[in-house]
Amino acid sequence: MQRYRVPGMSCGHCVSTIEAAVKSADPHAVISADLAGHQVTVHTQIDAGRIAAAIHSAGYENEPLAG
């Protein structure tokens, strides 16, 4: 499980865009988003750096969170 703070994520469209970006890196990823907390949780076997890069390529700054 990987968690990221995504401060620019503020609506359902943002969530959809981030989900599509993560799925492009790992089609099997399971993603959940907390809009109020500006956080995304990703269950994946893919390296965290690749997931962070995918979120960034979708136009969203992000930072990994511990645990």
PDB file of C-alpha atoms in Angstrom:
ATOM      1  CA  MET A   1       0.000   0.000   0.000  1.00  0.00           C
ATOM      2  CA  GLN A   2       1.262   3.440  -0.928  1.00  0.00           C
ATOM      3  CA  ARG A   3      -0.216   6.761   0.167  1.00  0.00           C
ATOM      4  CA  TYR A   4       0.316  10.160  -1.391  1.00  0.00           C
ATOM      5  CA  ARG A   5      -0.662  13.677  -0.436  1.00  0.00           C
ATOM      6  CA  VAL A   6      -2.026  15.401  -3.545  1.00  0.00           C
ATOM      7  CA  PRO A   7      -2.814  19.005  -2.570  1.00  0.00           C
ATOM      8  CA  GLY A   8      -4.264  19.943  -5.981  1.00  0.00           C
ATOM      9  CA  MET A   9      -6.870  17.158  -5.961  1.00  0.00           C
ATOM     10  CA  SER A  10     -10.170  18.915  -5.301  1.00  0.00           C
ATOM     11  CA  CYS A  11     -12.969  17.275  -7.314  1.00  0.00           C
ATOM     12  CA  GLY A  12     -14.219  14.084  -8.922  1.00  0.00           C
ATOM     13  CA  HIS A  13     -12.574  14.991 -12.220  1.00  0.00           C
ATOM     14  CA  CYS A  14      -9.221  15.219 -10.420  1.00  0.00           C
ATOM     15  CA  VAL A  15      -9.770  11.779  -8.918  1.00  0.00           C
ATOM     16  CA  SER A  16     -10.662  10.305 -12.319  1.00  0.00           C
ATOM     17  CA  THR A  17      -7.576  11.837 -13.910  1.00  0.00           C
ATOM     18  CA  ILE A  18      -5.297  10.495 -11.165  1.00  0.00           C
ATOM     19  CA  GLU A  19      -6.920   7.052 -11.314  1.00  0.00           C
ATOM     20  CA  ALA A  20      -6.373   6.894 -15.081  1.00  0.00           C
ATOM     21  CA  ALA A  21      -2.737   7.917 -14.687  1.00  0.00           C
ATOM     22  CA  VAL A  22      -2.083   5.288 -12.016  1.00  0.00           C
ATOM     23  CA  LYS A  23      -3.888   2.628 -14.055  1.00  0.00           C
ATOM     24  CA  SER A  24      -1.644   3.465 -17.017  1.00  0.00           C
ATOM     25  CA  ALA A  25       1.342   2.507 -14.844  1.00  0.00           C
ATOM     26  CA  ASP A  26      -0.402  -0.506 -13.275  1.00  0.00           C
ATOM     27  CA  PRO A  27      -3.712  -1.692 -14.740  1.00  0.00           C
ATOM     28  CA  HIS A  28      -4.219  -3.912 -11.674  1.00  0.00           C
ATOM     29  CA  ALA A  29      -3.818  -1.149  -9.078  1.00  0.00           C
ATOM     30  CA  VAL A  30      -6.616  -0.525  -6.604  1.00  0.00           C
ATOM     31  CA  ILE A  31      -6.984   3.179  -5.901  1.00  0.00           C
ATOM     32  CA  SER A  32      -8.962   5.088  -3.317  1.00  0.00           C
ATOM     33  CA  ALA A  33      -9.090   8.842  -2.893  1.00  0.00           C
ATOM     34  CA  ASP A  34      -9.915  11.061   0.075  1.00  0.00           C
ATOM     35  CA  LEU A  35     -10.845  14.441  -1.386  1.00  0.00           C
ATOM     36  CA  ALA A  36     -11.190  16.158   1.993  1.00  0.00           C
ATOM     37  CA  GLY A  37      -7.763  14.944   3.082  1.00  0.00           C
ATOM     38  CA  HIS A  38      -6.183  15.406  -0.370  1.00  0.00           C
ATOM     39  CA  GLN A  39      -4.815  11.868  -0.201  1.00  0.00           C
ATOM     40  CA  VAL A  40      -4.655   8.928  -2.585  1.00  0.00           C
ATOM     41  CA  THR A  41      -4.055   5.342  -1.506  1.00  0.00           C
ATOM     42  CA  VAL A  42      -2.764   2.869  -4.092  1.00  0.00           C
ATOM     43  CA  HIS A  43      -2.525  -0.892  -3.652  1.00  0.00           C
ATOM     44  CA  THR A  44       0.060  -2.003  -6.205  1.00  0.00           C
ATOM     45  CA  GLN A  45       3.210  -4.029  -6.740  1.00  0.00           C
ATOM     46  CA  ILE A  46       4.714  -1.213  -8.841  1.00  0.00           C
ATOM     47  CA  ASP A  47       7.561   0.896  -7.468  1.00  0.00           C
ATOM     48  CA  ALA A  48       6.380   4.007  -5.589  1.00  0.00           C
ATOM     49  CA  GLY A  49       8.540   6.224  -7.785  1.00  0.00           C
ATOM     50  CA  ARG A  50       6.668   5.108 -10.900  1.00  0.00           C
ATOM     51  CA  ILE A  51       3.294   5.744  -9.267  1.00  0.00           C
ATOM     52  CA  ALA A  52       4.375   9.197  -8.081  1.00  0.00           C
ATOM     53  CA  ALA A  53       5.671   9.952 -11.587  1.00  0.00           C
ATOM     54  CA  ALA A  54       2.358   8.860 -13.115  1.00  0.00           C
ATOM     55  CA  ILE A  55       0.425  11.173 -10.778  1.00  0.00           C
ATOM     56  CA  HIS A  56       2.836  13.992 -11.598  1.00  0.00           C
ATOM     57  CA  SER A  57       2.501  13.390 -15.338  1.00  0.00           C
ATOM     58  CA  ALA A  58      -1.265  13.838 -14.924  1.00  0.00           C
ATOM     59  CA  GLY A  59      -0.543  17.352 -13.651  1.00  0.00           C
ATOM     60  CA  TYR A  60      -0.645  16.829  -9.887  1.00  0.00           C
ATOM     61  CA  GLU A  61       2.148  17.508  -7.462  1.00  0.00           C
ATOM     62  CA  ASN A  62       2.319  14.779  -4.843  1.00  0.00           C
ATOM     63  CA  GLU A  63       4.385  13.528  -1.971  1.00  0.00           C
ATOM     64  CA  PRO A  64       4.524  10.043  -0.487  1.00  0.00           C
ATOM     65  CA  LEU A  65       3.187   9.581   3.034  1.00  0.00           C
ATOM     66  CA  ALA A  66       4.525   7.070   5.542  1.00  0.00           C
ATOM     67  CA  GLY A  67       2.491   3.984   6.281  1.00  0.00           C
TER      68      GLY A  67
END
